[in-house]
Structure formats: structure tokens, C-alpha cells
Coordinates of C-alpha atoms in Angstrom, one line a residue:
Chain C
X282 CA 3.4 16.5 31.5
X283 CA 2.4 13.1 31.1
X284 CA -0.5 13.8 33.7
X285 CA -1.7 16.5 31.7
X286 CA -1.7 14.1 28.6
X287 CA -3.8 12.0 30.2
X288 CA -6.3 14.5 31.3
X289 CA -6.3 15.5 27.9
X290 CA -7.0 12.4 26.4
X291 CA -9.5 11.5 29.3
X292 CA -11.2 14.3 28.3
X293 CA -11.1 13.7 24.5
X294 CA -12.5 10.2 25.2
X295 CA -16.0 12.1 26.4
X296 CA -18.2 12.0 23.4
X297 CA -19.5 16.1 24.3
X298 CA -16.0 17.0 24.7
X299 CA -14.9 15.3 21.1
X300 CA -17.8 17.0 20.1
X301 CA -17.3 20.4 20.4
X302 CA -13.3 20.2 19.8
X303 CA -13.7 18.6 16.6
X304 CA -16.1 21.2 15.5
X305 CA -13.2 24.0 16.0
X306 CA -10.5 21.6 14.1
X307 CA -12.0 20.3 11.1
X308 CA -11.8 23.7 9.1
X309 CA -8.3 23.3 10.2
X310 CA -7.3 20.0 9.0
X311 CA -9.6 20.8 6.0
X312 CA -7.8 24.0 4.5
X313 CA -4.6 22.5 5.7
X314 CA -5.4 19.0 3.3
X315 CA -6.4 21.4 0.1
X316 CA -3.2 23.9 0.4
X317 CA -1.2 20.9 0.7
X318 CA -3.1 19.0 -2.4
X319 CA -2.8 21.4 -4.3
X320 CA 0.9 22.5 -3.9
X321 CA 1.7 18.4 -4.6
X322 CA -0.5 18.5 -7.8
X323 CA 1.4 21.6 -9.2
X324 CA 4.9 20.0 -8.0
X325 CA 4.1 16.5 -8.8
X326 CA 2.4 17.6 -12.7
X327 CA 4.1 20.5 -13.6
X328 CA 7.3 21.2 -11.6
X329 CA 8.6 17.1 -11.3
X330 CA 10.5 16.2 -14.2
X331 CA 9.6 13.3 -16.1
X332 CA 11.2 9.9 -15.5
X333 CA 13.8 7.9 -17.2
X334 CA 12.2 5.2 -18.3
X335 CA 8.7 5.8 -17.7
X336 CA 8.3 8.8 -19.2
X337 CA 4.9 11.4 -17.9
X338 CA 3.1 8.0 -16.8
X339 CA 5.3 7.6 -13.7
X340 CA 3.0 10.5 -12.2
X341 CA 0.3 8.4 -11.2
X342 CA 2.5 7.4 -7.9
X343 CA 1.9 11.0 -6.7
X344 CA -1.7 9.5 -6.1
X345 CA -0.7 5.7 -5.5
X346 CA 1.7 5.4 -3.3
X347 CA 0.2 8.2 -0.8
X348 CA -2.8 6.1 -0.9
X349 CA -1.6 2.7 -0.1
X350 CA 0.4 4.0 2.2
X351 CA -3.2 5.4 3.8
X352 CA -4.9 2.2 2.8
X353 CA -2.4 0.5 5.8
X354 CA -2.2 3.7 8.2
X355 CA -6.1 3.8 8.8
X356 CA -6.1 -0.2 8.9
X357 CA -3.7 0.1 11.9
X358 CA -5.7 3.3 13.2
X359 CA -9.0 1.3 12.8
X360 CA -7.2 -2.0 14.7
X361 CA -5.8 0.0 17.5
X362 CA -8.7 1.9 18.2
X363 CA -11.0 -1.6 17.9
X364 CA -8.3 -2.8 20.8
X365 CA -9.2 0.2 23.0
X366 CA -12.2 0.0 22.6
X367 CA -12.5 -4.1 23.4
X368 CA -10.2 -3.6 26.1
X369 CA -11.3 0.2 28.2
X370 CA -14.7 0.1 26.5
X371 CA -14.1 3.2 25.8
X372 CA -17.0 4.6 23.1
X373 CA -15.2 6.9 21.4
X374 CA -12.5 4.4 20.0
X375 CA -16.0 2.5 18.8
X376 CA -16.8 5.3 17.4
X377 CA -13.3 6.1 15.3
X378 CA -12.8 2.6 14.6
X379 CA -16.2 2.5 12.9
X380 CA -15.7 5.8 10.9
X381 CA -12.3 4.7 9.7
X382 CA -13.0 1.9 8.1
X383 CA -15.1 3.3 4.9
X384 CA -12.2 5.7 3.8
X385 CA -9.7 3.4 4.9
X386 CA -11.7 1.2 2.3
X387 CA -11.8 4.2 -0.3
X388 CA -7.8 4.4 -0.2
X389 CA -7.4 0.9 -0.5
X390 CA -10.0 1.3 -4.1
X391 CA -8.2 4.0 -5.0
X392 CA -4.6 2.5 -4.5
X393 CA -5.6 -0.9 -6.4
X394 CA -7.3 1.4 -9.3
X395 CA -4.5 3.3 -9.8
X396 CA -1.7 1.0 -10.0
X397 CA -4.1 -1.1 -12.4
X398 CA -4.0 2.0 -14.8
X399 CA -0.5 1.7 -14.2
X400 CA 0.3 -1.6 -14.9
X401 CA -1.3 -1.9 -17.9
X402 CA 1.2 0.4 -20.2
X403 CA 4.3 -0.4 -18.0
X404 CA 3.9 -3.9 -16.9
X405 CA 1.8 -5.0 -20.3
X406 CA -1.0 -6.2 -17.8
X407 CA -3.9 -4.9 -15.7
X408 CA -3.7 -7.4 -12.8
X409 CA -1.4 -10.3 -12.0
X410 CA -2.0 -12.1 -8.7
X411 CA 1.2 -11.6 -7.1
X412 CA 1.8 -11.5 -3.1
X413 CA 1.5 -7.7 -3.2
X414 CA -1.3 -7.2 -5.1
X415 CA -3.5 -9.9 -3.6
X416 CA -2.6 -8.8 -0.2
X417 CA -3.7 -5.2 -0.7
X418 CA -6.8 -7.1 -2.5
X419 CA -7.4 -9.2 0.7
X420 CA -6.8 -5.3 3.1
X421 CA -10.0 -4.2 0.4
X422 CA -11.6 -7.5 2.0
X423 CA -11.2 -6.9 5.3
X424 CA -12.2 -3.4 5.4
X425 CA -15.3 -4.4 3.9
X426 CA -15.8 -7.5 6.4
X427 CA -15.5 -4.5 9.1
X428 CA -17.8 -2.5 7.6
X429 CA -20.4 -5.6 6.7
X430 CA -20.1 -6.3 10.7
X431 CA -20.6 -2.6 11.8
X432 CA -23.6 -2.1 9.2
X433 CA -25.2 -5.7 10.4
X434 CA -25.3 -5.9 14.0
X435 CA -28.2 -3.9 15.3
X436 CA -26.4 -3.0 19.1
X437 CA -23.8 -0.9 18.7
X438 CA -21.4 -2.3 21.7
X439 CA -21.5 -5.6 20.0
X440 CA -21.2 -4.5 16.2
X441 CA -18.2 -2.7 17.5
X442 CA -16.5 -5.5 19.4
X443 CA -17.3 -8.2 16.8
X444 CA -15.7 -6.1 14.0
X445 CA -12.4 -4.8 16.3
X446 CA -11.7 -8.6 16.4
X447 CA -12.1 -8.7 12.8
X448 CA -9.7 -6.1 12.9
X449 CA -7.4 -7.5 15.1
X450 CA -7.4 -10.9 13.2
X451 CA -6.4 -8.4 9.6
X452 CA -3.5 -6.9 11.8
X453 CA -1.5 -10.0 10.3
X454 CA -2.1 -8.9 6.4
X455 CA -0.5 -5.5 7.2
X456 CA 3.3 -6.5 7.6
X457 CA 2.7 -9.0 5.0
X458 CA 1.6 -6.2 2.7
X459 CA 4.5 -4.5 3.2
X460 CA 7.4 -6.9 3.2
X461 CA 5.7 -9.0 0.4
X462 CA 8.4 -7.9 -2.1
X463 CA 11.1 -8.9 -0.1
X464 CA 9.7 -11.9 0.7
X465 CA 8.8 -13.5 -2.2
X466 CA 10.1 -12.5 -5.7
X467 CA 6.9 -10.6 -7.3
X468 CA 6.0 -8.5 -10.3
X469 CA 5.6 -5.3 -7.8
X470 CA 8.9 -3.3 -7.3
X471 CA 10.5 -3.3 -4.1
X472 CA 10.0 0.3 -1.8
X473 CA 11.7 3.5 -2.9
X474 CA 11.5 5.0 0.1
X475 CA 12.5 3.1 3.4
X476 CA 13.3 4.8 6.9
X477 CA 16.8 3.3 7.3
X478 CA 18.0 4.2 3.8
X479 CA 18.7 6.9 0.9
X480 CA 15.5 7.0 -0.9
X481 CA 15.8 5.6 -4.9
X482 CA 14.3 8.9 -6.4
X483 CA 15.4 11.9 -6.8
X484 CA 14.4 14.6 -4.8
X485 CA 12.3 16.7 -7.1
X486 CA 10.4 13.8 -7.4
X487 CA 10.3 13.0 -4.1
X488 CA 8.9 16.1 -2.7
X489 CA 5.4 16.1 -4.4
X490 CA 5.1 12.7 -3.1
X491 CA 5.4 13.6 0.4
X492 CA 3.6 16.8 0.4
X493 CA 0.7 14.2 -1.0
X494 CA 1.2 11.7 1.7
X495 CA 1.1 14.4 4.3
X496 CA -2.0 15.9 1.9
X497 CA -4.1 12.7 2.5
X498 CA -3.3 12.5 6.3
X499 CA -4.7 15.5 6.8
X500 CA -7.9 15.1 4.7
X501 CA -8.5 11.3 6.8
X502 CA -8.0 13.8 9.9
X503 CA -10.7 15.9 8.5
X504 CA -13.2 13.4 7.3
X505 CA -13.0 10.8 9.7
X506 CA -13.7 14.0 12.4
X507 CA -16.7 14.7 10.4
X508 CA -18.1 10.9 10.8
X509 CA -17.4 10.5 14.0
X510 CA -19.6 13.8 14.7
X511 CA -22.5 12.4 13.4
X512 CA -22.0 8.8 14.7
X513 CA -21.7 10.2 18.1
X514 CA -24.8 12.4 17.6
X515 CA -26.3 9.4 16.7
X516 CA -25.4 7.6 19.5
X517 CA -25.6 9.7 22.3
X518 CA -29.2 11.1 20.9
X519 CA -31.3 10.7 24.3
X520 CA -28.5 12.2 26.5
X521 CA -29.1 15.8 26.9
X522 CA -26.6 17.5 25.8
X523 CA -27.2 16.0 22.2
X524 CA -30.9 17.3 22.8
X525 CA -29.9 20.8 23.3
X526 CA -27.7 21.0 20.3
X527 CA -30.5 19.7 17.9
X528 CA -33.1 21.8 19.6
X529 CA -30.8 24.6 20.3
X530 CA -30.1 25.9 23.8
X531 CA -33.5 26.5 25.1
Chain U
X136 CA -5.1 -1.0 34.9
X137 CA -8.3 -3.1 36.6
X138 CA -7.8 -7.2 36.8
X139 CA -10.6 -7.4 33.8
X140 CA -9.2 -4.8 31.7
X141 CA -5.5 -6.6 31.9
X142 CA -7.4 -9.9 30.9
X143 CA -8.8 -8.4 27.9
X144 CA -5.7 -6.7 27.3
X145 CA -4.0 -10.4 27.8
X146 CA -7.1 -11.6 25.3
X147 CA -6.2 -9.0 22.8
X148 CA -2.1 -9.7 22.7
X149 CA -3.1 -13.7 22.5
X150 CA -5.3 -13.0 19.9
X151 CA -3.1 -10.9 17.2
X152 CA 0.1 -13.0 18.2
X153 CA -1.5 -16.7 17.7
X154 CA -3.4 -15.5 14.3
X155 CA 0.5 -14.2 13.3
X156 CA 2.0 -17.3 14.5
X157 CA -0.5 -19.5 12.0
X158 CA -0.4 -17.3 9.2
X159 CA 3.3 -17.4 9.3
X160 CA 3.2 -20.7 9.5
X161 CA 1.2 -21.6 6.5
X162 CA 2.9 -19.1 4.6
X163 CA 6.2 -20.6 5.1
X164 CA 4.5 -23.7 3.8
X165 CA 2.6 -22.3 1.2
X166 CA 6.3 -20.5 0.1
X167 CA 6.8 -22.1 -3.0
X168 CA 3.1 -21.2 -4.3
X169 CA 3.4 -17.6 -3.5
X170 CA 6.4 -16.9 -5.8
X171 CA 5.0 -15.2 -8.7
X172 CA 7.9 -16.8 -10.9
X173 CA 10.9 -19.3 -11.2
X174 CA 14.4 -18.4 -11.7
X175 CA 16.6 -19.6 -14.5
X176 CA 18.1 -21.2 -11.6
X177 CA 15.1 -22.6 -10.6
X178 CA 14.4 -24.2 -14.0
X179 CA 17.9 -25.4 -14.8
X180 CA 17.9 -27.4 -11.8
X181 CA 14.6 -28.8 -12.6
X182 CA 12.5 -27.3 -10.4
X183 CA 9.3 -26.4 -12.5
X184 CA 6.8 -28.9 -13.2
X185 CA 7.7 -29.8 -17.3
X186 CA 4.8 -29.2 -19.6
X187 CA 2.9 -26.6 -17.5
X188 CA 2.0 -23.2 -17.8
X189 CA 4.3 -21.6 -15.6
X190 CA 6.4 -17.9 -15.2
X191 CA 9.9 -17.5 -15.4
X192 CA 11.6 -14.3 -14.3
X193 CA 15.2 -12.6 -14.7
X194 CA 16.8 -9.6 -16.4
X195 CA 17.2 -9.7 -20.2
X196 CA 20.9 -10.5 -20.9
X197 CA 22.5 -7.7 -22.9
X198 CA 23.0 -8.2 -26.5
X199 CA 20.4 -11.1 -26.3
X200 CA 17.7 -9.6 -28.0
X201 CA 16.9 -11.2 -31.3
X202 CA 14.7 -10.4 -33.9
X203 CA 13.7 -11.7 -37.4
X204 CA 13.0 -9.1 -39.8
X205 CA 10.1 -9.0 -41.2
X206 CA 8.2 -10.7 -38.3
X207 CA 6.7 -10.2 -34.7
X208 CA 9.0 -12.9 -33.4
X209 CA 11.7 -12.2 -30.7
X210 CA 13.9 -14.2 -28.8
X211 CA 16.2 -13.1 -25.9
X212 CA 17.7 -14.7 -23.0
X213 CA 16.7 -14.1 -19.3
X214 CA 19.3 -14.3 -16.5
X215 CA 19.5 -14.2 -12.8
X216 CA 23.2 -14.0 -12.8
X217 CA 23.7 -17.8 -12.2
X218 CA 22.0 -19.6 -15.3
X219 CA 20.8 -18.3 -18.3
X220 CA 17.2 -19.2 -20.1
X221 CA 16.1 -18.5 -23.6
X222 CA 12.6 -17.4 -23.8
X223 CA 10.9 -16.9 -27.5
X224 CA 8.0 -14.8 -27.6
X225 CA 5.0 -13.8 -30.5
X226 CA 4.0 -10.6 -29.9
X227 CA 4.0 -7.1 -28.9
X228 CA 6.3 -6.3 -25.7
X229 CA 5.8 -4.0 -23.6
X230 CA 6.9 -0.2 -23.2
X231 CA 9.9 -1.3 -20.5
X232 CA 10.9 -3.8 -22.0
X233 CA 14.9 -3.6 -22.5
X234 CA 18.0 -5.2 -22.3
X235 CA 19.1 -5.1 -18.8
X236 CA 15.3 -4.8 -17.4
X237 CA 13.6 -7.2 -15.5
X238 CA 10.7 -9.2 -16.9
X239 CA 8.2 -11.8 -16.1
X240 CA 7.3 -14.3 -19.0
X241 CA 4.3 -16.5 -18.9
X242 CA 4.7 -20.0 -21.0
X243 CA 5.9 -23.6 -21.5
X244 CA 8.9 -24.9 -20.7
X245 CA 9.7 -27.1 -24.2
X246 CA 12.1 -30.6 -24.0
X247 CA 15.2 -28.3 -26.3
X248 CA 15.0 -26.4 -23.3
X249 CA 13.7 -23.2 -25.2
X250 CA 10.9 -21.2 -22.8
X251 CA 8.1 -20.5 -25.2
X252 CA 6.1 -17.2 -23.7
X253 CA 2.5 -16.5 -24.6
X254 CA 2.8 -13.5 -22.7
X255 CA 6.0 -10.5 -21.4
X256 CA 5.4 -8.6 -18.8
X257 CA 8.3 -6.3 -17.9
X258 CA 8.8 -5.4 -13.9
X259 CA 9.9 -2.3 -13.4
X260 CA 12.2 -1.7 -10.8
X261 CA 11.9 1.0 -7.6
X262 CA 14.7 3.8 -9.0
X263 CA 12.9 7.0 -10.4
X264 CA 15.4 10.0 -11.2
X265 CA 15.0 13.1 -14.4
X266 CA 16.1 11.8 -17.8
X267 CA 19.4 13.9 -17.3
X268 CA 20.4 12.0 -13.5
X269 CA 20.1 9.0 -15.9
X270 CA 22.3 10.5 -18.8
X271 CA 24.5 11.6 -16.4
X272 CA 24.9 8.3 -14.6
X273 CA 25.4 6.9 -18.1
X274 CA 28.1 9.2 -19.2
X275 CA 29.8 8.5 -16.0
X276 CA 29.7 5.1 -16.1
X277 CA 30.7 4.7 -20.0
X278 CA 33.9 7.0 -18.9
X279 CA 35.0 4.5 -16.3
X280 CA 34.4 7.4 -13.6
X281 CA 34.3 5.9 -10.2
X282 CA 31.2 7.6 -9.3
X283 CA 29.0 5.8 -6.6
X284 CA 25.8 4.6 -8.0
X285 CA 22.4 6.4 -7.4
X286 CA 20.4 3.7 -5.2

């Protein structure tokens, strides 16, 4: 089994062979990501009940908590591929890490601009600069010094190993994202949802949140297939087989 | 693996684990600064700096809540279970704010010991459950029902 993994993956790792495959499982991940957005926009607006305290304007976790979850998923996705990629100079992990890291900066917008909209009626503020918020500010940073590095450097082999150490250096922020309200007292609330306990929401709530979270895997799956197409087309375009798909099978 | 592959490999792990290493480092020095607030704790035992702008946070002690009719002004004592801390405040609060809830105030410390607060934020904590769960855990509660809590 294992040997078979590994032919699989050797095989993925050919940019022809990621190519084509990626062609037949877009749709998939595509359809998949809209049936599932949707069904967690109709439980998480109309079927969830309100909250207790917060009333309707608790909804808007439905969107930021699936997407700072993201925001730290594709960071790690975007370091682990840099690694492989330093390390096996492989060009397909290049070529992931490099397409990751504009929506993994979109998620990380999106997260920030939705809890701001949050925070102002329940907090009574837009922004405080507590160890939470700044780190997912200083993630927003990072994505951006990854994507400065990638757009920058002319050769692709060296934009791609100068921003996986970039990468690799941000690794650090992640954990600190996550443990920051534990570790230091902060205006943030703690997680309602860890793996080793009861989750502090109820479960009608709960279940539009992870139909979202699943939602947004799906779409990364889809979109970051769809920029890695063209950034391998773009750089594989003098080998032959990129020439016969442009020019069609002659 | 090949020998220059395991290098890099090696070059990768020393990377991530000595950036870690200093970071946690000047984090655990930099603790203090990256507390968003002090604890009534904190303050009785003279920790903040006097006569600077600083936050103070804790849950507002039930039956604390004071107002004077006729006027904006409130005052209400924040606790973190070990020392209490009277914090009066100009101005509107915000939506959480309760007795029982956590909140963050932003202000001056005065010499009578009173926390003067140009600003309230209220922190809201990481339970969500339907207005009726709540009720419910309410009812139970007020009847002395040993029902275990909803965490």
C-alpha cells in the first residue's frame, strides 16, 4: 500500500501529470465547496437559533472562524510545501507553495475584517492590539512578505526558495496564534471548539460552522488547483507537452 | 534519502527550531508587555505603573453596578475572584456589558484608589447556546438543581 502511495505521489509531483488530474477534479472540489456553502448559509442564517447574549450578530462566526481557521491551515500548507520544495526540489511544491499564499492571504483579510465588524457592537471597539489580534495581523504580514518575494525575484527556483524560508521563519507565529489566549490574558475569547474537549456551543450552532469550515477547504482545494494550472503552464511553457496543449494536438 | 537532501532536511529542522527557540525566548521576556490588561490583583499589589494610562480587566461583581439618575455616570466594581477594583466610567457601555461579564477598562489609576475609565470594552466569553439552553440553565440553577454546567 504504502509503495503504491508513493507511486502516486511520485507521479503527482510531475507537473503533466498534475496537469491533467487536476483538470478532472476541480469541478469536483468546486460543486462540492458551493453545495456545502450553501447548506451552512441556510443552517447558519435561518435554521441556527440566535444566541444568548449576542443576539443575530453572533452569525458572523459562521464566516470568521472558518476563515481563520483557513488563514493558519494554508500558512502551514504553504510552509510544508516551501520545505519540500527547499529540501527534494521538487517543482510542484514551488508551485503550491506559491499559489497558496494569495488566498491564504485573502482568509487572513477576511478573518481580521470580520471579527473587526464584530467587535465593534460587542466589544465597544473596532481594533485593540491584543496578542491575538496582532498575531493574526503579523500572519496578514507574512503572507504578503511571501508573496512580495515570489512576485520580486525574477528566477523562479530562487523566488521560491527565498520565500519557503520566509515561510519557514512564520511557522513560529502559527502556534502563537493559536495558544495566544491561553497564554496571555486578552480581549479575544478563548476557543469553543478544541479536539480534546466538549465543544462550548450548542450543536445547532455548531453544525453550520463546520459544514463552513469543510465549505472553505474545499473551495482552497479548488482554487489553489486552478493557480497552480496556470503557474505550471507558465513554467513548463518550452517543454512540449505544454506546446501541444496551447497549440492543440497537431 | 541522498546525503544532500538529509542536510537540507537537517538545515530546514535547525532553521524552524532555533527561530522558535528565540521567539520563545523574547516572548517570555517581553511577557509582561503582551498582557492586554492588569488584574485587580495585579493593581492591589502595586504592580501598574501609578499615573499612567493603563487597562484593568475582571468580571463585574454582581450587585455592583451603580448609577446616578439622571446622568451618564456608572460605577461598578471589577473582580478576579481575589481583589476587588472600583472602576467609574462617563459614557455609553457596550451591548455585553453585565454584571457577571468580563470587561476590559482603559484609564488611570487615581491615589483614592478609584480606576477612572475613558473607555469599557466588554470581552465576551467562548460559550454560544439558543436563548432557551440559557433559560433553562438559569431555571436550573435558581432551583438549586444539581445539573452539570454546559461548558
Amino acid at each position: 500500500m504504502w509503495n503504491a502511495l508513493w507511486k502516486f505521489l511520485h507521479k503527482l509531483a510531475s507537473p503533466k501529470y498534475f496537469y491533467n488530474i487536476s483538470a478532472k477534479l476541480i469541478p469536483w472540489f468546486s460543486w462540492t465547496a458551493l453545495f456545502l456553502i450553501l447548506a451552512a448559509v441556510y443552517f447558519g442564517l435561518v435554521k441556527a437559533p440566535p444566541d444568548y447574549q449576542q443576539g443575530e450578530s453572533y452569525r458572523i462566526i459562521y464566516v470568521h472562524v472558518p476563515a481563520a481557521w483557513m488563514s493558519m491551515f494554508i500558512y502551514m500548507v504553504m510552509a510544508i510545501t516551501g520545505a519540500i520544495g527547499l529540501i527534494w526540489k521538487m517543482k510542484l511544491a514551488d508551485v503550491m507553495a506559491a499559489s497558496s499564499a494569495p488566498i491564504g492571504a485573502s482568509f487572513t483579510f477576511l478573518a481580521l475584517v470580520t471579527g473587526s465588524l464584530w467587535g465593534k457592537p460587542m466589544w465597544g471597539t473596532w481594533w485593540v492590539w491584543d496578542a491575538r489580534l496582532t498575531a493574526e495581523l503579523i500572519l496578514l504580514f507574512l503572507y504578503f512578505g511571501v508573496m512580495a518575494l515570489n512576485a520580486a525575484i525574477e528566477d523562479k527556483r530562487n523566488a521560491a526558495r527565498a520565500s519557503a524560508v520566509l515561510a519557514l521563519v512564520g511557522v513560529v507565529n502559527i502556534p502563537i496564534i493559536h495558544y495566544s489566549v491561553e497564554w496571555w490574558n486578552t480581549l479575544h475569547q478563548g476557543a469553543t471548539i478544541t479536539k480534546f474537549d466538549r465543544p462550548s456551543m450548542d450543536m445547532s450552532m455548531l453544525l453550520p460552522l463546520l459544514l463552513m469550515a469543510f465549505a472553505f477547504k474545499f473551495y482552497y482545494a479548488s482554487v489553489v488547483m486552478k493557480r497552480a494550472r496556470v503557474e505550471v503552464l507558465e513554467r513548463e511553457k518550452n517543454s512540449t507537452w505544454v506546446q501541444e496543449e496551447i497549440m492543440g494536438k497537431a | 534519502m541522498t546525503p544532500k537532501r538529509k542536510k537540507r532536511l537537517a538545515l530546514v529542522g535547525v532553521l524552524v527550531l532555533g527561530v522558535s527557540a528565540s521567539v520563545a525566548l523574547a516572548l517570555m521576556a517581553f511577557n509582561e508587555n503582551l498582557q492586554l490588561f492588569y488584574s485587580p490583583k495585579q493593581i492591589t499589589a502595586g504592580e501598574a505603573p501609578a499615573g499612567k494610562v493603563i487597562r484593568v480587566g475582571g468580571l463585574v461583581l454582581n450587585g455592583s453596578v451603580q448609577r446616578k439618575p439622571g446622568d451618564i455616570k456608572v460605577s461598578f466594581d471589577v473582580t478576579d475572584t481575589a481583589d476587588n477594583l472600583t472602576i467609574e466610567y462617563t459614557g455609553i457601555l457596550p451591548d455585553l456589558f453585565r454584571e457577571g461579564q468580563g470587561i476590559v477598562a482603559i484609564g488611570k489609576l487615581q491615589d483614592d484608589g478609584i480606576f477612572q475609565a475613558s473607555e469599557v470594552l466588554a470581552k465576551h466569553d467562548e460559550n454560544y447556546m439558543p436563548p432557551e439552553v440559557s433559560d433553562a440553565l438559569q431555571t436550573a440553577h435558581e432551583e438549586g438543581v444539581n445539573q452539570p454546567k454546559q461548558n
